Amino acid sequence: MNSGREVSDGRLTVEGFSVAARAFADKWKIHNQSFPPWSWVPLINRTLHLSNQQEEGYLSLEEILILSSLEESPEDESLNVATDCLEKEESVDHTILVQNQENEAHYYDFHIVYSSSYKVPVLYFRGYCSGGQPLSLDVIKKDLPSCSVSLLHESKWTFITQEHPYLNRPWFKLHPCGTEDWIKLLSQSSISTGCQMPVDLYLVSWFSVVGQVVGLRIPLEMLN
């Protein structure tokens, strides 16, 4: 496994994840200003001897208001975003607000966590009503744009329920078993053009695929 600043085998070290996560968050903040930024959540009680005094942690997307329009055309099924409405709502950490067909508020939390077993990032998420009741996977799929549901059916991605590795609560996660393989393909494609994928672009490339599954797309400028 490459431990430097480039990726060739599809996997990341803990240190590489820290570098890639911060680079992803910085690019998101610059090129995706319609969304609030991703936040780095340090794991205070998990000290690792990473170089440059980097700390172990994970990324969290906080306080995003997403309105699912019932009048969207098939050509534009990505979720509409409105952040100014948050000032009128009670502040809730790590949440996304989805307006579904029944006009019932649905909240979503998204975390990008490093898997020490697979040595790749993993997307964890959960959905719940305004009263705190958790949403079933069937309800969550109804909140997703139809293109995201189609991607789930057509691909090998699977959602499974598993305890969050740091919060000790049930969350859904997008199973990471195929991540190494398709990231490796992207890396080999970069090598064929005379260069390797830099670690800084790892999470950007990864989320350009994974984000679509949950209805979140990244601007193409982030891939540059």
XYZ file of C-alpha atoms in Angstrom:
224
model
C 0.000 0.000 0.000
C 1.262 3.398 -0.954
C 1.975 5.500 2.135
C 3.105 8.598 0.258
C 1.259 11.367 -1.501
C -0.044 9.200 -4.363
C -2.487 6.287 -4.574
C -1.833 3.252 -6.761
C -3.589 0.318 -5.070
C -6.937 1.879 -4.132
C -6.280 2.019 -0.382
C -5.351 4.733 2.103
C -3.355 4.854 5.302
C -4.857 6.614 8.340
C -2.519 9.496 7.637
C -3.550 9.516 3.975
C -7.213 9.669 4.985
C -6.528 12.684 7.182
C -4.808 14.468 4.290
C -7.488 13.494 1.776
C -10.337 14.461 4.139
C -9.006 17.957 4.737
C -8.324 18.471 1.032
C -11.870 17.315 0.214
C -13.390 19.653 2.805
C -11.344 22.589 1.490
C -12.353 21.955 -2.134
C -16.003 21.511 -1.127
C -15.972 24.848 0.703
C -14.494 26.652 -2.311
C -16.461 25.061 -5.145
C -19.751 24.075 -3.495
C -20.765 27.211 -1.643
C -24.489 26.423 -1.913
C -23.835 23.813 0.787
C -22.494 24.318 4.302
C -18.953 22.967 4.716
C -17.906 19.519 5.857
C -16.439 19.632 9.366
C -13.500 17.616 10.664
C -14.462 15.908 13.945
C -11.315 14.980 15.925
C -11.270 11.844 18.031
C -9.853 13.239 21.245
C -9.549 9.869 22.988
C -7.905 8.085 20.053
C -4.352 9.402 19.764
C -2.257 8.087 16.903
C 1.288 9.109 16.107
C 0.576 10.658 12.733
C 3.126 12.824 10.995
C 2.768 16.592 10.996
C 0.763 16.288 14.209
C -2.329 15.249 12.249
C -5.158 13.862 14.333
C -7.496 10.948 13.773
C -11.090 11.879 13.078
C -13.901 11.836 10.541
C -15.841 14.253 8.343
C -19.366 15.404 9.152
C -21.801 17.409 7.022
C -23.760 19.750 9.275
C -26.904 21.880 9.134
C -27.878 21.484 5.499
C -31.455 22.141 4.451
C -32.456 20.125 1.389
C -35.872 20.508 -0.210
C -37.014 17.718 -2.515
C -39.106 19.372 -5.226
C -42.066 17.382 -6.515
C -42.003 19.348 -9.766
C -38.431 18.577 -10.759
C -37.856 17.435 -14.311
C -36.221 14.033 -14.939
C -33.176 15.886 -16.250
C -32.604 17.608 -12.886
C -33.375 15.230 -10.058
C -30.588 16.249 -7.727
C -31.856 17.663 -4.454
C -32.457 21.400 -4.225
C -30.583 23.174 -1.455
C -31.623 26.140 0.652
C -29.350 27.140 3.521
C -30.910 30.458 4.508
C -33.975 28.705 5.948
C -31.793 27.265 8.689
C -31.829 30.608 10.463
C -35.559 30.112 10.993
C -35.228 26.542 12.230
C -33.958 25.229 15.523
C -30.289 24.393 15.111
C -29.617 20.646 14.910
C -26.071 19.339 14.565
C -25.061 17.034 11.688
C -28.467 17.220 10.000
C -30.060 17.439 6.614
C -33.706 18.427 6.376
C -35.706 16.806 3.598
C -39.224 17.895 2.730
C -41.025 14.762 1.578
C -44.394 14.379 -0.087
C -46.221 14.330 3.244
C -44.456 17.563 4.251
C -42.992 15.779 7.263
C -39.505 16.894 8.240
C -36.854 14.222 7.796
C -33.363 14.797 9.157
C -30.190 13.134 7.868
C -26.679 12.849 9.280
C -23.712 12.002 7.008
C -20.251 10.991 8.223
C -17.202 9.936 6.200
C -15.224 7.531 8.380
C -11.962 5.684 7.772
C -12.210 1.891 7.808
C -9.085 0.341 9.283
C -10.222 -3.079 7.993
C -10.705 -2.120 4.338
C -8.332 0.880 4.455
C -10.827 3.011 2.543
C -13.364 5.714 3.470
C -16.899 4.631 4.367
C -20.083 6.697 4.206
C -22.238 6.388 7.339
C -25.650 8.031 7.546
C -28.941 7.953 9.401
C -32.376 9.460 8.925
C -34.966 10.409 11.514
C -38.146 12.419 11.982
C -38.301 15.724 13.798
C -39.395 13.835 16.910
C -36.289 11.659 16.790
C -37.891 8.469 15.469
C -35.448 6.670 13.118
C -36.409 6.237 9.486
C -36.461 2.805 7.871
C -34.379 2.176 4.776
C -37.558 2.012 2.678
C -38.551 5.509 3.812
C -35.035 6.805 3.199
C -35.071 5.466 -0.361
C -38.325 7.389 -0.968
C -36.500 10.578 0.054
C -33.721 9.960 -2.478
C -33.910 11.235 -6.065
C -35.011 8.513 -8.476
C -31.585 8.572 -10.143
C -29.991 7.579 -6.821
C -32.404 4.675 -6.356
C -31.681 3.540 -9.912
C -27.957 3.669 -9.216
C -28.471 1.441 -6.181
C -30.418 -1.112 -8.231
C -27.977 -1.093 -11.136
C -24.790 -1.274 -9.073
C -23.431 -3.533 -6.367
C -23.783 -0.888 -3.660
C -25.658 -2.131 -0.618
C -26.829 -0.338 2.520
C -26.373 -2.240 5.741
C -27.198 -1.354 9.323
C -24.214 -1.252 11.617
C -23.240 0.485 14.805
C -21.396 3.732 14.214
C -17.741 3.006 15.069
C -17.412 6.078 17.298
C -20.927 7.045 18.387
C -22.077 3.531 19.363
C -25.505 4.008 17.776
C -27.146 2.187 14.826
C -26.384 3.873 11.513
C -26.647 2.823 7.895
C -23.464 2.548 5.922
C -22.646 2.049 2.275
C -20.718 -1.217 2.257
C -17.096 -0.539 1.248
C -16.216 -3.976 -0.146
C -15.863 -2.756 -3.761
C -14.282 0.615 -3.032
C -10.671 -0.516 -3.309
C -11.249 -2.099 -6.724
C -12.850 0.860 -8.485
C -10.511 3.378 -6.877
C -7.666 1.171 -8.129
C -9.150 1.398 -11.636
C -9.237 5.180 -11.379
C -5.632 5.142 -10.167
C -4.532 2.912 -13.056
C -6.311 5.242 -15.466
C -4.256 8.092 -14.031
C -1.068 6.035 -14.381
C -1.874 5.393 -18.053
C -1.815 9.145 -18.603
C 1.607 9.388 -16.992
C 0.743 10.164 -13.377
C -0.717 8.583 -10.243
C -3.792 9.779 -8.361
C -2.643 12.229 -5.675
C -3.890 11.532 -2.169
C -5.436 15.011 -2.141
C -7.935 13.901 -4.807
C -8.794 10.508 -3.312
C -11.919 11.549 -1.377
C -13.030 13.860 -4.176
C -12.916 10.976 -6.672
C -14.539 8.615 -4.176
C -17.389 10.994 -3.302
C -18.047 11.794 -6.969
C -19.395 8.218 -7.121
C -20.621 7.581 -3.578
C -22.340 10.959 -3.193
C -24.647 10.199 -6.114
C -26.046 7.212 -4.228
C -27.418 9.496 -1.489
C -28.403 12.334 -3.808
C -25.348 14.547 -3.243
C -23.258 15.563 -6.243
C -19.989 17.439 -6.358
C -19.094 20.204 -8.829
C -16.737 19.104 -11.599
C -14.338 21.858 -10.517
C -13.532 19.800 -7.409
C -11.923 17.120 -9.588
C -9.305 19.525 -10.945
